[in-house]
Amino acid sequence: MSEMATLQVQGKTYNLPVVVGTENEVAVDISKLRAESGVITLDDGYSNTGSCRSTITFIDGERGILRYRGIPIEQLAEHSTFLETAWLLIYGELPTAEQLQCWSHRMTQYEMLHEGLYKHYDGFPSQGHPMAILSAMINATSCYNPDVIKMESAETFQSAAARLLSKTRTIAAAAYKTSIGQPLIYPKPEYDYCSNFLHMMFSIPFKEYEPDPDIVNALQLIFVLHADHEQNCSTSTVRMVASSGANLFASCAAGVCALWGPLHGGANAAVIEMLKYIQDSGMSVKEYVAKVKDKTSHIKLMGFGHRVYKNYDPRARIIKAAADRVLNKLQIHDPMLDLARALEEAALSDDYFKEKKLYPNVDFYSGIIMKAIGIPVEMFTVMFAIGRMPGWIANWKEVWEGGARIYRPRQVYVGPTEREYMPIGQRKEMHIPGISGEAAMRGGCQ
Ligand code: SDX
């Protein structure tokens, strides 16, 4: 018999089952609370709410632990490849040599886009954000793969997952080429996943890009470290959309949109913009940190802080170590790396950050490496999306296989109580900032 939690509300007592996870996380199961009591819970930003049981990724934010299917991220970063890690996340075990070969073959099999899809790029303006293009083109790809719409079998799922994972890099590289007005480059079957992506990004018709092993390895590391992260904003979005029965492509396209935000996947680009701002302004690290601490500035130290990690993000530690290694290998000296280190040192010795347990997260150093391997800043969040695709696919599969109920949170209504409809002549204008009746009367709404 599991332990029970007791809730007393409005003079009544309710007993609620306690759930304990395999890593001894304790949760109160409130699935039946409203039915039994009419009461719901309220949790701004879901900081205290578990949306599901999951077997994919474990994070211990207090101890800075991250494991994919039980394997520590440090070991995967050192020994694994992106494709192997993707298989682990999606299917739960590391692949055998034969499974990995077949998986790699499927990536090659599905690396091309339907010619009709390539035509879509002619319609995108060069200043179109690659995250908008990525989300749109993932959804558009499902139009050319109707079998993924009606996911009916494990075989269909495996094919759909392989298609999505393989084509995401082709779509992303094509978005970049469109933004710089260069012709789209077709994938090359002899290349591995990361080399092929770099080829499609940087080859031009008369000059083939030669994948540099150090750059390929650095990209591999970036993708492995971004591959999953339990119920973050974008993964929760994928699960939310999946719970309605929406297909894999639609769900992951929604994940791309959620990841775009500067508080989430957009932070890696925001870190570089922040470092550039500090450099251009001539401001000292001390002065910038003071601005961050001044609430009226509304400035955040981008790449710092995390909803779950109240310790160093293990991915940040790995990327920080790799940054030196990669830049030295490529014989690049980037003053931004020195500035990032100085900023980290200043923050970690400042009570504001220590008291709020704000540490570098995955985005603080990742941009330094991506910049060093030639990825343009506007593509940073797209790189995050390519890396996170296996995690999204794994979570979609967990919802699809688990027969999850449709996600439909409740709310606490704090709007107007019942009132009568008012004829237009009796209404008083309510001031809405930026819109006023007079402006509308003058024939042009502000
Ligand atoms: C990712 O969830 C995931 O797992 C995400 C991710 C993944 O792999 O999927 O790890 C990837 O999104 C990493 C986070 C990238 N975002 C950033 O680096 C943007 C900067 N960080 C912050 O915006 C913030 O730390 C968040 C969004 C990451 C977390 O926000 P929370 O948990 O809602 O924390 P909060 O905003 O309530 O902050 C608590 C306090 C506040 O001060 P008080 O109101 O208590 O006085 O800490 C302050 C915040 O003002 N604070 C910061 C800060 N982050 C939090 N102050 C300055 N700089 C910051 N970066």
Coordinates of C-alpha atoms and ligand atoms in Angstrom, one line a residue:
M1 CA 0.0 0.0 0.0
S2 CA 1.6 3.3 -1.0
E3 CA 2.0 6.1 1.4
M4 CA -0.8 8.7 1.4
A5 CA -0.6 12.4 1.7
T6 CA -3.3 14.3 3.5
L7 CA -4.8 17.5 2.3
Q8 CA -7.2 19.6 4.4
V9 CA -9.2 22.2 2.6
Q10 CA -12.4 24.0 3.5
G11 CA -12.9 21.9 6.6
K12 CA -12.5 18.5 4.8
T13 CA -9.6 16.1 4.7
Y14 CA -8.6 14.2 1.5
N15 CA -6.0 11.4 1.3
L16 CA -3.9 11.4 -1.9
P17 CA -1.6 8.7 -3.0
V18 CA 2.2 9.4 -2.9
V19 CA 4.2 8.3 -6.0
V20 CA 8.0 7.6 -5.7
G21 CA 10.2 7.5 -8.8
T22 CA 13.1 5.2 -9.4
E23 CA 15.4 8.0 -8.3
N24 CA 13.3 8.5 -5.1
E25 CA 11.6 11.6 -6.4
V26 CA 8.4 12.0 -4.3
A27 CA 5.1 13.2 -5.9
V28 CA 1.6 13.6 -4.6
D29 CA -0.8 12.1 -7.2
I30 CA -3.7 14.6 -7.5
S31 CA -5.3 12.9 -10.5
K32 CA -8.5 12.4 -8.6
L33 CA -8.4 15.5 -6.4
R34 CA -11.0 17.6 -8.3
A35 CA -13.4 14.6 -8.6
E36 CA -13.2 14.0 -4.9
S37 CA -13.1 17.5 -3.6
G38 CA -14.0 20.0 -6.4
V39 CA -10.6 21.6 -5.6
I40 CA -7.8 22.1 -8.1
T41 CA -4.2 23.1 -7.6
L42 CA -2.5 26.2 -9.0
D43 CA 1.2 26.2 -10.0
D44 CA 2.5 29.2 -11.9
G45 CA 5.0 27.9 -14.6
Y46 CA 4.5 24.3 -13.4
S47 CA 7.6 24.6 -11.2
N48 CA 6.1 22.1 -8.8
T49 CA 4.0 20.0 -11.1
G50 CA 4.9 16.7 -12.8
S51 CA 3.0 16.3 -16.1
C52 CA 3.8 12.7 -16.6
R53 CA 5.8 9.6 -15.7
S54 CA 8.8 9.3 -18.0
T55 CA 11.6 6.8 -18.5
I56 CA 13.7 8.9 -20.9
T57 CA 15.8 11.5 -19.0
F58 CA 16.6 12.1 -15.4
I59 CA 17.8 15.4 -14.0
D60 CA 18.9 16.2 -10.4
G61 CA 19.0 19.9 -10.3
E62 CA 20.5 20.2 -6.9
R63 CA 23.4 17.9 -7.7
G64 CA 23.8 18.9 -11.3
I65 CA 23.1 15.4 -12.6
L66 CA 21.8 14.6 -16.2
R67 CA 21.3 11.1 -17.5
Y68 CA 19.8 9.8 -20.8
R69 CA 18.1 6.5 -20.1
G70 CA 20.3 6.2 -17.0
I71 CA 23.6 6.9 -18.7
P72 CA 25.4 10.0 -17.4
I73 CA 25.8 12.8 -19.9
E74 CA 29.5 13.0 -19.2
Q75 CA 30.0 9.4 -20.5
L76 CA 27.8 10.0 -23.6
A77 CA 29.7 13.2 -24.3
E78 CA 33.0 11.4 -24.2
H79 CA 32.1 8.1 -25.9
S80 CA 28.9 8.5 -28.0
T81 CA 27.8 9.9 -31.3
F82 CA 24.7 11.9 -32.0
L83 CA 23.0 9.0 -33.9
E84 CA 23.9 6.5 -31.2
T85 CA 22.5 8.9 -28.5
A86 CA 19.4 9.5 -30.6
W87 CA 18.7 5.7 -30.8
L88 CA 19.3 5.4 -27.0
L89 CA 16.8 8.2 -26.3
I90 CA 14.1 6.9 -28.7
Y91 CA 14.4 3.2 -28.1
G92 CA 15.7 3.1 -24.5
E93 CA 18.9 1.1 -25.0
L94 CA 22.3 1.7 -26.8
P95 CA 22.1 0.2 -30.3
T96 CA 24.1 -2.9 -31.3
A97 CA 26.6 -2.4 -34.1
E98 CA 24.1 -3.8 -36.6
Q99 CA 21.2 -1.6 -35.3
L100 CA 23.5 1.5 -35.5
Q101 CA 24.5 0.6 -39.0
C102 CA 20.9 0.2 -40.1
W103 CA 20.0 3.5 -38.3
S104 CA 22.8 5.3 -40.1
H105 CA 21.7 3.8 -43.4
R106 CA 18.2 5.1 -42.8
M107 CA 19.6 8.6 -42.3
T108 CA 21.2 8.4 -45.7
Q109 CA 18.0 6.9 -47.2
Y110 CA 16.0 9.8 -46.0
E111 CA 18.4 12.7 -46.3
M112 CA 16.9 14.2 -49.4
L113 CA 13.7 16.4 -49.5
H114 CA 11.0 15.9 -52.0
E115 CA 11.7 18.3 -54.9
G116 CA 8.4 20.0 -54.2
L117 CA 9.7 21.0 -50.8
Y118 CA 12.8 22.6 -52.2
K119 CA 10.5 24.9 -54.1
H120 CA 9.1 26.3 -50.9
Y121 CA 12.4 28.0 -50.2
D122 CA 11.9 30.2 -53.2
G123 CA 9.1 31.9 -51.4
F124 CA 11.0 32.7 -48.1
P125 CA 12.5 36.1 -47.9
S126 CA 16.3 36.2 -47.1
Q127 CA 15.6 37.9 -43.8
G128 CA 13.1 35.1 -42.8
H129 CA 14.2 33.7 -39.4
P130 CA 15.5 30.1 -39.9
M131 CA 13.4 28.9 -36.9
A132 CA 10.2 30.0 -38.7
I133 CA 11.4 28.2 -41.8
L134 CA 12.4 25.1 -39.8
S135 CA 9.0 24.8 -38.1
A136 CA 7.1 25.5 -41.4
M137 CA 9.1 23.1 -43.4
I138 CA 8.8 20.2 -40.9
N139 CA 5.1 20.6 -41.1
A140 CA 5.2 20.9 -44.8
T141 CA 7.3 17.7 -45.0
S142 CA 4.4 15.7 -43.6
C143 CA 2.4 16.7 -46.7
Y144 CA 4.9 14.6 -48.7
N145 CA 4.8 11.7 -46.1
P146 CA 1.1 11.0 -45.7
D147 CA 1.8 7.7 -43.9
V148 CA 3.3 9.6 -40.9
I149 CA -0.1 11.4 -40.4
K150 CA -1.8 8.1 -39.6
M151 CA 0.9 6.5 -37.3
E152 CA -0.4 3.0 -37.0
S153 CA 2.5 0.7 -36.3
A154 CA 6.0 0.5 -34.8
E155 CA 7.4 0.2 -38.3
T156 CA 5.7 3.4 -39.4
F157 CA 7.0 5.1 -36.3
Q158 CA 10.6 4.0 -37.0
S159 CA 10.4 5.2 -40.6
A160 CA 8.8 8.5 -39.5
A161 CA 11.4 9.1 -36.8
A162 CA 14.2 8.4 -39.2
R163 CA 12.8 10.7 -41.8
L164 CA 12.2 13.5 -39.4
L165 CA 15.7 13.2 -37.8
S166 CA 17.4 13.0 -41.1
K167 CA 15.5 15.7 -42.9
T168 CA 15.7 18.2 -40.1
R169 CA 19.3 18.9 -40.9
T170 CA 18.6 19.1 -44.7
I171 CA 15.7 21.6 -44.0
A172 CA 17.9 23.6 -41.6
A173 CA 20.9 23.9 -44.0
A174 CA 18.5 24.9 -46.8
A175 CA 17.1 27.6 -44.5
Y176 CA 20.6 29.0 -44.0
K177 CA 21.4 28.9 -47.7
T178 CA 18.2 30.8 -48.5
S179 CA 19.1 33.4 -45.9
I180 CA 22.5 34.1 -47.6
G181 CA 21.1 33.9 -51.2
Q182 CA 23.2 30.8 -52.1
P183 CA 22.0 27.8 -54.0
L184 CA 20.7 24.9 -51.9
I185 CA 23.2 22.0 -51.6
Y186 CA 22.0 18.4 -51.9
P187 CA 23.2 15.9 -49.2
K188 CA 26.0 13.4 -50.0
P189 CA 25.3 9.7 -49.1
E190 CA 28.9 9.0 -48.3
Y191 CA 28.9 11.5 -45.4
D192 CA 27.9 10.8 -41.8
Y193 CA 25.1 12.9 -40.1
C194 CA 27.2 15.8 -38.9
S195 CA 29.6 16.0 -41.9
N196 CA 26.6 16.0 -44.3
F197 CA 25.0 18.9 -42.4
L198 CA 28.2 20.9 -42.6
H199 CA 28.5 20.0 -46.3
M200 CA 25.0 21.3 -47.0
M201 CA 25.7 24.4 -44.9
F202 CA 29.1 25.4 -46.3
S203 CA 29.6 23.8 -49.8
I204 CA 29.1 26.0 -52.8
P205 CA 28.6 24.8 -56.4
F206 CA 32.2 25.2 -57.4
K207 CA 33.9 24.6 -54.0
E208 CA 33.1 21.5 -51.9
Y209 CA 33.3 21.9 -48.1
E210 CA 35.9 19.5 -46.7
P211 CA 34.5 18.4 -43.2
D212 CA 37.3 19.0 -40.6
P213 CA 37.2 16.1 -38.1
D214 CA 37.7 18.5 -35.2
I215 CA 34.7 20.6 -36.3
V216 CA 32.6 17.4 -36.9
N217 CA 33.4 16.2 -33.4
A218 CA 32.6 19.6 -31.9
L219 CA 29.2 19.6 -33.7
Q220 CA 28.6 16.0 -32.6
L221 CA 29.2 17.1 -28.9
I222 CA 26.9 20.0 -29.2
F223 CA 24.1 17.8 -30.6
V224 CA 24.6 15.1 -28.0
L225 CA 24.5 17.6 -25.1
H226 CA 21.2 19.1 -26.5
A227 CA 19.5 15.8 -27.3
D228 CA 17.0 15.8 -24.4
H229 CA 16.3 17.4 -21.1
E230 CA 13.1 15.9 -19.5
Q231 CA 10.0 18.2 -19.4
N232 CA 11.5 21.5 -20.6
C233 CA 9.2 24.1 -22.3
S234 CA 9.6 22.7 -25.9
T235 CA 9.4 19.1 -24.9
S236 CA 6.3 19.7 -22.9
T237 CA 4.9 21.4 -25.9
V238 CA 5.6 18.4 -28.1
R239 CA 3.9 16.2 -25.5
M240 CA 0.9 18.6 -25.2
V241 CA 0.4 18.5 -29.0
A242 CA 1.1 14.7 -29.2
S243 CA -1.6 14.1 -26.5
S244 CA -4.3 15.4 -28.9
G245 CA -3.3 12.6 -31.3
A246 CA -1.4 15.0 -33.6
N247 CA 1.3 13.4 -35.8
L248 CA 5.0 13.4 -35.0
F249 CA 5.9 16.1 -37.5
A250 CA 3.2 18.5 -36.3
S251 CA 4.2 17.9 -32.7
C252 CA 7.9 18.5 -33.3
A253 CA 7.1 21.6 -35.4
A254 CA 5.3 23.0 -32.4
G255 CA 8.4 22.1 -30.3
V256 CA 10.5 24.2 -32.6
C257 CA 8.2 27.2 -32.0
A258 CA 8.5 26.8 -28.2
L259 CA 12.3 26.5 -28.4
W260 CA 12.6 29.8 -30.3
G261 CA 11.9 31.9 -27.3
P262 CA 15.0 33.8 -25.8
L263 CA 14.3 32.4 -22.4
H264 CA 14.7 28.8 -23.8
G265 CA 16.5 27.8 -27.0
G266 CA 17.0 31.4 -28.1
A267 CA 19.3 32.0 -25.2
N268 CA 22.4 30.7 -27.0
A269 CA 22.2 33.5 -29.6
A270 CA 21.2 36.0 -26.8
V271 CA 24.5 35.1 -25.0
I272 CA 26.6 36.1 -28.0
E273 CA 24.6 39.3 -28.5
M274 CA 25.1 40.1 -24.8
L275 CA 28.9 39.5 -25.0
K276 CA 29.0 41.6 -28.2
Y277 CA 27.0 44.4 -26.4
I278 CA 29.5 44.4 -23.5
Q279 CA 32.5 44.4 -25.9
D280 CA 31.0 47.2 -28.1
S281 CA 29.9 49.3 -25.1
G282 CA 33.3 49.2 -23.5
M283 CA 31.5 48.3 -20.3
S284 CA 33.5 46.4 -17.7
V285 CA 32.2 43.0 -16.5
K286 CA 31.7 44.6 -13.1
E287 CA 29.5 47.3 -14.6
Y288 CA 27.4 44.8 -16.6
V289 CA 26.9 42.6 -13.6
A290 CA 25.7 45.7 -11.7
K291 CA 23.2 46.4 -14.4
V292 CA 21.9 42.8 -14.2
K293 CA 21.4 43.1 -10.5
D294 CA 19.5 46.4 -10.9
K295 CA 16.0 45.2 -11.3
T296 CA 15.0 48.4 -13.1
S297 CA 17.3 47.5 -16.0
H298 CA 15.3 44.4 -16.8
I299 CA 18.6 42.9 -18.1
K300 CA 19.2 39.2 -17.4
L301 CA 22.6 37.5 -17.6
M302 CA 21.7 35.3 -20.6
G303 CA 23.0 31.8 -20.4
F304 CA 22.7 31.9 -16.6
G305 CA 20.0 30.4 -14.4
H306 CA 17.7 27.4 -14.8
R307 CA 14.3 26.3 -13.6
V308 CA 15.7 22.9 -12.5
Y309 CA 19.5 23.3 -12.1
K310 CA 20.3 25.1 -8.8
N311 CA 23.9 24.0 -9.4
Y312 CA 26.2 24.0 -12.4
D313 CA 24.5 22.7 -15.5
P314 CA 26.6 19.6 -16.3
R315 CA 26.3 20.4 -20.0
A316 CA 27.8 23.9 -19.4
R317 CA 30.7 22.3 -17.6
I318 CA 31.4 19.9 -20.5
I319 CA 31.0 22.7 -23.1
K320 CA 33.2 25.1 -21.2
A321 CA 36.0 22.5 -21.1
A322 CA 35.4 21.7 -24.8
A323 CA 35.5 25.4 -25.8
D324 CA 39.2 25.7 -25.0
R325 CA 40.0 22.4 -26.7
V326 CA 38.1 23.2 -29.9
L327 CA 39.4 26.8 -30.2
N328 CA 43.0 25.6 -29.6
K329 CA 42.6 22.8 -32.1
L330 CA 41.2 25.3 -34.7
Q331 CA 43.9 27.9 -33.6
I332 CA 41.2 30.4 -32.9
H333 CA 41.5 33.0 -30.2
D334 CA 38.1 34.5 -29.5
P335 CA 38.1 37.3 -26.9
M336 CA 34.4 36.5 -26.3
L337 CA 35.5 33.3 -24.6
D338 CA 37.8 35.3 -22.2
L339 CA 34.9 37.7 -21.6
A340 CA 32.5 34.8 -20.9
R341 CA 34.9 33.3 -18.4
A342 CA 35.3 36.7 -16.7
L343 CA 31.6 37.2 -16.6
E344 CA 31.1 33.7 -15.1
E345 CA 33.8 34.4 -12.5
A346 CA 32.2 37.7 -11.5
A347 CA 28.7 36.3 -11.2
L348 CA 29.7 33.2 -9.3
S349 CA 31.5 35.3 -6.7
D350 CA 28.5 37.7 -6.3
D351 CA 25.9 37.2 -3.6
Y352 CA 23.0 38.1 -6.0
F353 CA 23.8 35.0 -8.1
K354 CA 24.8 32.8 -5.3
E355 CA 21.7 33.5 -3.2
K356 CA 19.4 32.9 -6.3
K357 CA 21.5 29.8 -7.2
L358 CA 22.2 31.1 -10.7
Y359 CA 24.8 29.2 -12.6
P360 CA 25.8 28.9 -16.2
N361 CA 23.4 26.8 -18.2
V362 CA 23.9 24.9 -21.5
D363 CA 23.6 28.1 -23.5
F364 CA 26.3 30.1 -21.8
Y365 CA 29.3 28.6 -23.7
S366 CA 27.6 26.7 -26.6
G367 CA 27.6 29.8 -28.8
I368 CA 31.3 30.2 -28.4
I369 CA 31.9 26.8 -29.9
M370 CA 29.3 27.2 -32.6
K371 CA 30.8 30.5 -33.6
A372 CA 34.2 28.8 -33.8
I373 CA 33.0 26.1 -36.1
G374 CA 31.5 28.7 -38.4
I375 CA 27.8 28.5 -37.5
P376 CA 26.2 32.0 -37.9
V377 CA 24.4 33.3 -34.8
E378 CA 21.0 33.3 -36.4
M379 CA 21.4 29.6 -36.8
F380 CA 22.3 28.9 -33.2
T381 CA 18.8 28.0 -32.0
V382 CA 18.3 25.9 -35.1
M383 CA 21.3 23.9 -34.0
F384 CA 19.6 23.5 -30.6
A385 CA 16.5 22.2 -32.4
I386 CA 18.5 19.7 -34.5
G387 CA 20.1 18.4 -31.3
R388 CA 16.8 18.3 -29.4
M389 CA 15.0 16.4 -32.1
P390 CA 15.7 12.9 -30.7
G391 CA 14.4 14.0 -27.3
W392 CA 11.2 15.3 -28.9
I393 CA 10.7 12.2 -30.9
A394 CA 11.3 10.0 -27.8
N395 CA 8.8 12.0 -25.8
W396 CA 6.2 11.9 -28.6
K397 CA 6.7 8.1 -28.8
E398 CA 6.2 7.9 -25.0
V399 CA 2.8 9.7 -25.3
W400 CA 1.8 7.8 -28.4
E401 CA 2.6 4.4 -26.8
G402 CA 1.4 5.3 -23.4
G403 CA -2.2 6.1 -24.5
A404 CA -1.9 9.3 -22.6
R405 CA -5.1 11.3 -22.0
I406 CA -5.3 14.6 -23.8
Y407 CA -3.4 17.3 -21.9
R408 CA -6.0 19.8 -20.6
P409 CA -5.0 21.8 -17.6
R410 CA -7.6 23.6 -15.5
Q411 CA -7.4 27.3 -14.4
V412 CA -8.5 29.6 -11.6
Y413 CA -10.8 32.1 -13.2
V414 CA -10.2 35.7 -11.9
G415 CA -12.1 37.6 -14.6
P416 CA -15.4 39.5 -14.4
T417 CA -18.4 37.8 -12.8
E418 CA -21.7 37.5 -14.7
R419 CA -22.9 40.8 -16.3
E420 CA -25.4 41.8 -18.9
Y421 CA -24.7 42.5 -22.6
M422 CA -24.6 46.3 -23.1
P423 CA -26.0 48.0 -26.3
I424 CA -23.1 49.8 -28.1
G425 CA -24.6 53.3 -27.5
Q426 CA -24.3 52.8 -23.7
R427 CA -20.7 51.7 -23.7
K428 CA -17.9 53.8 -22.2
E429 CA -14.5 53.7 -23.9
M430 CA -12.0 51.6 -21.9
H431 CA -8.5 52.9 -22.5
I432 CA -6.4 50.3 -24.2
P433 CA -2.7 51.4 -24.5
G434 CA -1.9 52.2 -28.1
I435 CA -5.6 52.0 -29.2
S436 CA -8.1 54.8 -28.7
G437 CA -11.5 55.5 -30.1
E438 CA -10.6 58.9 -31.3
A439 CA -7.8 57.5 -33.4
A440 CA -10.2 55.0 -34.9
M441 CA -12.7 57.9 -35.5
R442 CA -9.9 59.7 -37.4
G443 CA -10.0 56.7 -39.7
G444 CA -6.8 55.2 -38.6
C445 CA -6.4 52.9 -35.6
Q446 CA -3.1 53.6 -33.9
Ligands
SDX1 C1 17.3 26.3 -21.6 O1 14.0 23.8 -18.9 C2 15.1 23.3 -19.5 O2 15.5 22.2 -19.3 C3 15.7 24.3 -20.6 C4 17.0 23.8 -21.2 C5 16.8 22.6 -22.0 O3 17.8 21.9 -22.3 O4 15.7 22.4 -22.6 O5 17.9 23.6 -20.2 C6 17.5 24.9 -22.1 O6 16.3 26.9 -21.9 C7 18.3 26.9 -20.6 C8 17.9 28.3 -20.1 C9 18.2 29.3 -21.2 N1 17.7 30.7 -20.8 C10 18.5 31.6 -20.4 O7 19.8 31.5 -20.2 C11 17.8 32.9 -20.2 C12 18.3 33.6 -18.8 N2 17.7 32.8 -17.7 C13 16.5 33.2 -17.1 O8 15.6 33.8 -18.0 C14 15.9 32.2 -16.2 O9 17.0 31.8 -15.4 C15 15.2 30.9 -16.7 C16 14.2 31.3 -17.7 C17 16.2 30.0 -17.4 C18 14.6 30.2 -15.6 O10 13.6 31.1 -15.1 P1 12.8 30.7 -13.7 O11 13.0 29.4 -13.3 O12 11.3 31.1 -14.0 O13 13.4 31.7 -12.7 P2 12.9 33.1 -12.3 O14 12.8 33.9 -13.6 O15 11.7 33.0 -11.4 O16 14.1 33.7 -11.5 C19 14.2 33.6 -10.1 C20 15.0 34.8 -9.7 C21 14.3 36.1 -10.2 O17 14.7 37.1 -9.2 P3 13.6 37.5 -8.1 O18 12.4 37.9 -8.8 O19 13.5 36.3 -7.2 O20 14.3 38.7 -7.3 O21 16.3 34.8 -10.3 C22 16.4 35.9 -11.2 C23 15.0 36.4 -11.5 O22 15.0 37.8 -11.8 N3 17.1 35.4 -12.4 C24 18.0 36.1 -13.1 C25 18.4 35.2 -14.1 N4 17.6 34.1 -14.1 C26 16.8 34.2 -13.0 N5 18.6 37.3 -12.9 C27 19.5 37.7 -13.8 N6 19.9 36.9 -14.8 C28 19.4 35.7 -15.0 N7 19.7 35.0 -16.1

